[in-house]
Coordinates of C-alpha atoms and ligand atoms in Angstrom, one line a residue:
M104 CA 29.6 -32.2 13.3
G105 CA 29.2 -28.8 13.4
R106 CA 26.1 -27.1 12.6
A107 CA 25.5 -24.8 10.0
L108 CA 25.8 -21.0 11.2
V109 CA 24.7 -19.1 8.2
W110 CA 21.5 -20.2 6.8
D111 CA 19.9 -17.8 5.0
A112 CA 22.1 -14.8 3.8
T113 CA 21.9 -12.4 1.2
C114 CA 24.6 -9.9 -0.4
V115 CA 22.9 -6.9 -2.5
D116 CA 25.2 -4.9 -4.5
S117 CA 25.0 -1.6 -3.8
L118 CA 26.3 -0.1 -7.0
A119 CA 24.1 -2.5 -9.2
A120 CA 22.1 0.3 -11.1
S121 CA 18.5 -0.6 -9.4
H122 CA 20.2 0.1 -6.7
L123 CA 22.5 3.5 -7.6
P124 CA 19.7 6.3 -7.1
S125 CA 18.9 5.1 -3.4
T126 CA 22.3 4.4 -2.4
S127 CA 23.9 7.1 -3.6
Q128 CA 21.5 9.2 -1.1
K129 CA 21.1 7.0 2.3
A130 CA 23.7 4.5 3.3
A131 CA 22.3 0.6 3.4
A132 CA 18.6 1.3 1.4
A133 CA 20.3 -1.4 -0.9
A134 CA 20.3 -3.6 2.3
E135 CA 16.4 -1.9 3.5
S136 CA 15.5 -2.7 0.5
A137 CA 16.5 -6.6 0.2
Q138 CA 15.4 -7.2 3.6
M139 CA 11.7 -5.6 2.7
L140 CA 11.4 -8.5 -0.6
K141 CA 12.6 -11.2 2.2
R142 CA 10.1 -10.5 5.1
P143 CA 7.0 -12.5 3.2
K144 CA 9.7 -15.6 3.0
M145 CA 10.6 -15.0 5.9
F146 CA 7.2 -15.1 7.5
L147 CA 5.8 -18.0 5.9
L148 CA 8.9 -20.0 7.2
R149 CA 8.3 -18.6 10.8
Q150 CA 4.7 -20.1 10.5
A151 CA 5.5 -23.1 9.0
V152 CA 7.9 -23.7 12.4
S153 CA 5.0 -22.1 14.5
N154 CA 3.1 -25.2 12.8
A155 CA 5.3 -27.5 14.1
R156 CA 5.1 -26.5 17.7
Q157 CA 1.7 -27.1 17.9
L158 CA 1.5 -24.4 20.2
A159 CA -1.7 -24.6 22.5
P160 CA -4.3 -22.2 21.7
S161 CA -4.7 -20.4 24.6
V162 CA -5.5 -16.3 25.3
R163 CA -1.8 -15.4 26.5
A164 CA 0.4 -12.1 26.9
M165 CA 3.4 -11.9 25.1
S166 CA 7.3 -10.6 26.2
S167 CA 6.7 -7.3 25.0
K168 CA 3.5 -6.5 27.3
G169 CA 3.8 -3.2 28.6
P170 CA 2.6 -0.7 29.9
L171 CA 1.6 1.6 27.5
V172 CA 1.1 -1.0 24.8
D173 CA -0.9 -4.3 25.3
L174 CA -0.6 -7.2 23.2
T175 CA -2.1 -10.9 23.4
V176 CA -3.2 -13.1 21.3
D177 CA -6.3 -14.8 21.3
N178 CA -7.5 -18.2 20.7
D179 CA -7.8 -17.9 16.8
G180 CA -4.0 -17.2 16.7
V181 CA -4.7 -13.2 15.8
A182 CA -3.2 -10.4 18.3
I183 CA -4.7 -7.5 19.5
M184 CA -2.4 -4.7 20.1
T185 CA -4.2 -2.3 22.8
L186 CA -2.7 1.6 22.7
Q187 CA -3.0 2.1 26.5
R188 CA -1.7 5.9 27.3
P189 CA -4.1 7.8 28.9
P190 CA -6.3 10.1 28.6
V191 CA -6.1 10.1 24.6
N192 CA -3.2 7.4 23.4
S193 CA -1.7 11.1 21.9
L194 CA 1.5 9.3 20.6
N195 CA 4.8 10.5 22.1
L196 CA 8.4 8.9 21.5
D197 CA 7.7 6.4 24.4
L198 CA 4.2 4.8 22.9
L199 CA 6.1 5.3 19.6
K200 CA 8.8 2.7 20.8
E201 CA 6.1 0.1 22.4
I202 CA 3.8 0.0 19.3
S203 CA 7.4 -0.6 17.2
K204 CA 8.4 -3.1 19.5
S205 CA 5.2 -4.9 19.6
L206 CA 5.1 -4.9 15.9
D207 CA 8.1 -6.8 15.9
D208 CA 6.6 -8.9 18.6
V209 CA 3.9 -9.8 16.4
A210 CA 5.7 -10.7 13.5
K211 CA 8.1 -12.6 16.1
N212 CA 5.0 -14.6 17.2
K213 CA 4.0 -15.8 13.9
S214 CA 0.3 -14.3 14.7
R215 CA -2.7 -14.6 11.9
G216 CA -2.9 -10.9 11.8
M217 CA -3.0 -8.3 13.8
I218 CA -5.9 -5.9 14.9
L219 CA -5.2 -2.4 16.5
T220 CA -7.7 -1.0 18.6
S221 CA -7.7 1.3 22.2
S222 CA -8.2 0.6 25.9
S223 CA -10.1 4.2 25.7
P224 CA -14.0 3.9 25.4
T225 CA -13.7 7.4 23.3
V226 CA -10.3 8.1 21.6
F227 CA -8.6 5.7 19.5
S228 CA -5.2 7.9 19.2
A229 CA -5.2 12.2 19.1
G230 CA -2.7 11.5 17.2
L231 CA 1.0 12.7 18.4
D232 CA 1.8 14.0 20.9
I233 CA 1.6 18.0 20.4
M234 CA 4.1 18.1 23.4
E235 CA 6.5 16.2 21.8
M236 CA 6.7 19.0 19.1
Y237 CA 6.1 22.0 20.8
K238 CA 9.7 23.6 22.1
P239 CA 10.9 20.8 21.9
D240 CA 15.0 19.7 22.6
M241 CA 15.8 18.8 18.4
K242 CA 17.8 15.3 19.6
R243 CA 14.6 14.2 20.9
A244 CA 12.6 15.6 18.4
E245 CA 14.9 13.6 15.8
E246 CA 14.4 10.7 17.1
F247 CA 10.4 10.9 18.1
W248 CA 10.3 11.8 13.8
T249 CA 12.7 8.5 13.1
T250 CA 10.4 6.7 15.4
L251 CA 7.3 7.3 13.9
Q252 CA 8.9 6.5 10.6
D253 CA 10.2 3.0 11.7
V254 CA 6.4 2.5 13.1
W255 CA 4.9 2.7 9.5
F256 CA 7.4 1.0 8.1
K257 CA 6.2 -1.3 10.0
L258 CA 2.7 -1.4 9.9
Y259 CA 2.5 -0.5 6.7
G260 CA 5.1 -2.8 5.0
S261 CA 3.8 -5.9 7.4
S262 CA 4.0 -9.2 5.8
F263 CA 1.0 -10.2 8.7
A264 CA -2.6 -9.1 7.9
T265 CA -3.8 -5.6 9.5
A266 CA -6.7 -4.3 11.1
A267 CA -7.6 -1.8 13.1
A268 CA -10.8 -1.9 15.5
I269 CA -11.3 2.4 15.9
N270 CA -13.3 2.8 19.2
G271 CA -13.2 6.7 18.7
H272 CA -11.6 9.5 17.4
A273 CA -8.8 9.1 15.6
P274 CA -7.7 12.5 14.1
A275 CA -4.2 12.9 12.0
G276 CA -1.6 10.8 13.3
G277 CA -4.2 8.2 14.5
C278 CA -6.1 8.4 11.3
L279 CA -2.9 7.7 10.1
L280 CA -2.4 4.7 12.3
S281 CA -5.6 3.2 10.6
M282 CA -5.1 3.7 7.4
S283 CA -1.8 1.9 7.9
C284 CA -3.8 -1.2 8.3
E285 CA -5.8 -3.6 5.5
Y286 CA -9.1 -2.5 7.2
R287 CA -11.1 -0.5 9.3
A288 CA -14.0 -1.1 11.4
M289 CA -15.1 2.0 13.3
V290 CA -17.6 2.2 16.2
G291 CA -20.4 4.4 15.3
G292 CA -21.5 7.3 17.0
K293 CA -20.5 11.1 17.6
F294 CA -16.4 9.9 16.4
T295 CA -14.2 11.7 14.3
I296 CA -11.6 10.4 11.8
G297 CA -8.9 12.2 9.6
L298 CA -5.8 14.0 8.6
N299 CA -6.5 17.8 10.4
E300 CA -2.8 19.0 10.2
T301 CA -3.4 21.8 8.3
A302 CA -6.3 23.2 11.1
L303 CA -2.8 23.6 13.1
G304 CA -0.6 25.0 10.9
I305 CA 1.5 22.2 10.0
V306 CA 1.7 19.8 6.7
A307 CA 1.4 16.1 6.4
P308 CA 4.6 14.7 5.8
K309 CA 4.1 12.7 1.8
W310 CA 4.2 9.8 3.3
F311 CA 1.1 10.7 5.3
M312 CA -0.5 11.9 2.1
D313 CA 0.4 8.8 0.3
T314 CA -1.4 7.2 3.0
M315 CA -4.8 7.9 2.6
C316 CA -4.1 8.8 -1.4
R317 CA -4.5 5.0 -1.2
T318 CA -7.3 4.5 1.2
I319 CA -9.8 7.3 -0.2
S320 CA -9.8 8.3 -3.9
M321 CA -6.8 11.1 -4.6
R322 CA -9.8 14.0 -5.3
Q323 CA -11.4 12.9 -1.5
A324 CA -8.2 13.0 -0.6
E325 CA -7.2 16.5 -1.5
L326 CA -10.1 18.2 -0.3
A327 CA -9.9 16.4 3.2
L328 CA -5.8 16.9 3.6
T329 CA -6.7 21.1 2.2
T330 CA -9.7 21.6 4.0
A331 CA -8.5 19.6 7.6
K332 CA -11.5 17.6 7.3
M333 CA -12.4 15.2 10.0
F334 CA -14.9 12.9 8.4
T335 CA -17.9 11.6 10.5
V336 CA -18.2 7.9 11.2
D337 CA -21.4 7.4 8.4
E338 CA -19.2 10.2 5.8
A339 CA -15.8 7.9 6.7
L340 CA -17.8 4.8 5.7
K341 CA -19.3 7.0 2.3
C342 CA -15.8 7.6 0.8
E343 CA -14.1 4.5 2.2
L344 CA -11.5 5.9 4.8
I345 CA -13.6 3.2 6.9
D346 CA -14.8 -0.3 5.8
E347 CA -17.7 -1.3 8.1
I348 CA -19.5 0.8 11.4
A349 CA -19.6 -1.1 14.4
T350 CA -21.8 -0.9 17.2
D351 CA -19.3 -1.3 19.6
K352 CA -15.6 -2.4 20.3
A353 CA -16.2 -6.2 20.7
D354 CA -18.5 -5.4 17.2
A355 CA -15.1 -3.6 15.9
I356 CA -13.3 -6.6 16.6
N357 CA -15.3 -9.4 15.3
K358 CA -16.0 -7.5 12.3
C359 CA -11.6 -7.0 11.8
K360 CA -11.6 -10.9 12.2
T361 CA -13.6 -11.8 10.0
F362 CA -11.9 -9.3 7.7
L363 CA -8.6 -11.9 8.3
K364 CA -10.6 -15.3 8.2
K365 CA -11.0 -14.3 4.6
F366 CA -7.2 -14.8 4.4
E367 CA -7.7 -18.5 5.6
K368 CA -7.9 -20.2 2.1
I369 CA -5.3 -17.9 1.1
P370 CA -1.8 -19.5 0.6
P371 CA 0.2 -16.5 2.9
L372 CA 3.4 -15.9 0.6
A373 CA 1.1 -14.9 -2.1
R374 CA -1.0 -12.9 0.0
A375 CA 2.1 -11.2 1.8
I376 CA 3.8 -10.5 -1.6
T377 CA 0.9 -9.1 -3.0
K378 CA 0.1 -6.7 0.0
L379 CA 4.0 -5.6 -0.4
K380 CA 4.0 -5.2 -3.9
M381 CA 0.8 -3.1 -3.7
R382 CA 2.7 -1.2 -1.2
E383 CA 6.2 -0.9 -2.4
E384 CA 6.1 2.7 -3.7
P385 CA 5.3 4.7 -1.3
I386 CA 7.6 2.9 1.2
K387 CA 10.6 2.9 -1.6
N388 CA 9.7 6.4 -1.7
L389 CA 10.2 7.2 2.5
Q390 CA 13.4 5.0 2.0
T391 CA 15.1 6.8 -0.1
S392 CA 13.9 10.8 1.4
R393 CA 13.9 9.4 5.2
Q394 CA 16.3 11.6 6.0
A395 CA 15.2 14.7 4.0
D396 CA 12.0 14.2 5.6
V397 CA 13.4 13.8 9.4
Q398 CA 15.5 17.0 8.0
E399 CA 11.9 18.9 7.1
F400 CA 10.1 17.7 10.2
L401 CA 12.9 19.3 12.6
S402 CA 13.2 22.7 10.1
F403 CA 9.2 23.1 10.8
L404 CA 10.3 22.5 14.4
K405 CA 12.2 25.6 14.1
N406 CA 9.8 27.4 12.3
P407 CA 8.2 30.5 14.9
K408 CA 5.3 30.3 12.9
V409 CA 4.3 26.5 13.9
Q410 CA 5.6 26.8 16.9
Q411 CA 3.0 29.4 17.7
S412 CA 0.0 28.1 15.8
L413 CA 1.3 24.5 18.0
E414 CA 1.1 27.5 21.2
M415 CA -2.0 28.4 20.1
Y416 CA -3.9 25.2 19.1
I417 CA -2.1 23.5 22.8
Q418 CA -3.8 26.5 24.5
A419 CA -7.6 25.3 22.9
L420 CA -7.3 22.4 23.9
K421 CA -6.6 22.8 27.2
Q422 CA -9.4 25.5 27.2
K423 CA -11.7 22.8 26.1
A424 CA -10.8 20.2 28.4
A425 CA -11.0 22.3 31.1
K426 CA -14.8 23.5 30.7
Ligands
LIG277 C1 5.5 18.4 10.4 C2 4.7 17.9 11.5 C3 3.8 17.0 10.5 C4 3.0 16.3 11.6 C5 1.6 15.3 11.7 C6 1.1 14.6 12.2 C7 0.4 15.5 13.3 C8 -0.3 14.8 14.0 O1 -0.5 13.8 14.6 S1 -0.4 16.2 15.2 C9 -1.8 15.8 16.3 C10 -3.1 16.1 16.1 N1 -4.1 15.8 17.1 C11 -5.2 16.6 17.2 O2 -5.6 17.8 16.5 C12 -6.1 16.1 18.4 C13 -6.2 16.8 19.7 N2 -7.3 16.5 20.4 C14 -8.5 16.1 20.3 O3 -9.0 16.5 19.6 C15 -9.6 16.1 21.4 O4 -8.1 16.1 22.8 C16 -10.4 14.0 21.1 C17 -11.3 14.6 20.2 C18 -9.0 13.4 20.6 C19 -10.4 13.9 22.8 O5 -11.2 14.4 22.9 P1 -11.8 14.6 25.2 O6 -11.9 13.4 24.9 O7 -12.9 15.4 24.9 O8 -10.1 15.0 25.4 P2 -9.6 16.5 25.8 O9 -9.8 17.2 24.6 O10 -10.2 16.9 26.9 O11 -8.6 15.9 26.0 C20 -7.8 15.4 27.2 C21 -6.2 15.5 27.5 O12 -5.4 15.1 26.6 C22 -5.2 16.3 25.8 N3 -4.2 16.1 24.4 C23 -5.1 15.5 23.4 N4 -4.8 15.7 22.1 C24 -3.5 15.7 22.3 C25 -2.2 15.5 21.9 N5 -2.3 15.3 20.1 N6 -1.2 15.7 22.2 C26 -0.9 16.3 23.5 N7 -2.1 16.3 24.1 C27 -3.1 16.1 23.9 C28 -5.2 17.6 25.9 O13 -5.2 18.8 25.8 C29 -6.4 17.2 27.4 O14 -4.9 17.4 28.3 P3 -5.1 18.2 29.2 O15 -5.9 19.9 29.3 O16 -3.5 18.4 30.4 O17 -6.2 17.5 30.4

């Protein structure tokens, strides 16, 4: 007897009234949306397979371990994803690709949850690598932005539970990564966190703004975005940009683990579907405007005023670093 080759297939009617607005804008939008809805089910199936295998608990490296991202699973089955691109974990195309792949690995490896952190003692992530935006090769810039979108879809819309152990500064893209997780514990001290794009003469895309508006109040977000506010750790706690202050990185990771433990008694499918329904709107918005968002980014980069602002910002950073 042969074995079934197709065991769970979904056919979407891309001309259905509910799909027409998205499919008329973007090819395969209906399929993408169906895939999104199917993730929780797959997540549960993977977990069942994982339990059946009864993997011996041990600290182990996953296959995707690479130089820019370290991915391990601890004894509790929690994946720890560590960004390690010195000096400041700025998100260039290579790092984004590795994060994207590592997120796929976490999903495949049925971990209980994932904690995002950094190998630097002072910087969680300096945000997007400005050199990817300054006088860029447009083809690479397009791939860069598409990969950033992918990372956000995978992190913000993950079926697995996520938390960020923010062990240093988290400006702009660094803040976005942490806000895309479900919980944030930040190490106290002189670190800052926030979306400071306007200070660079650039505008945070709508999905960055949406992510912030779903983390802190709309009022606080508008003030923070327009003034390029970088929150101190105490200020971030007060407006709930972070959930807890930690004494050091180990404490931040422990606090994230305590958060993830809350889900031990919650049926995983119910948790995952609830999360995805809560996050559905901004995800759908970017899915339907994905191409336009790429084009907007590219036209920003072509704007001489933006390039001038970036040049001045790079010079200021270099002067500060040289001191
Ligand atoms: C339409 C476009 C939308 C774009 C959306 C998002 C935009 C972004 O994410 S833009 C990135 C915004 N990020 C920042 O503004 C952070 C800038 N960096 C800092 O403030 C500090 O570096 C930081 C507080 C993170 C760490 O401070 P230090 O530990 O003191 O390090 P240095 O400042 O000395 O930096 C060391 C080294 O790294 C270079 N650097 C820093 N940040 C970036 C970056 N984002 N991209 C590229 N390179 C960066 C810095 O210039 C130094 O380089 P060298 O002089 O060559 O050593």
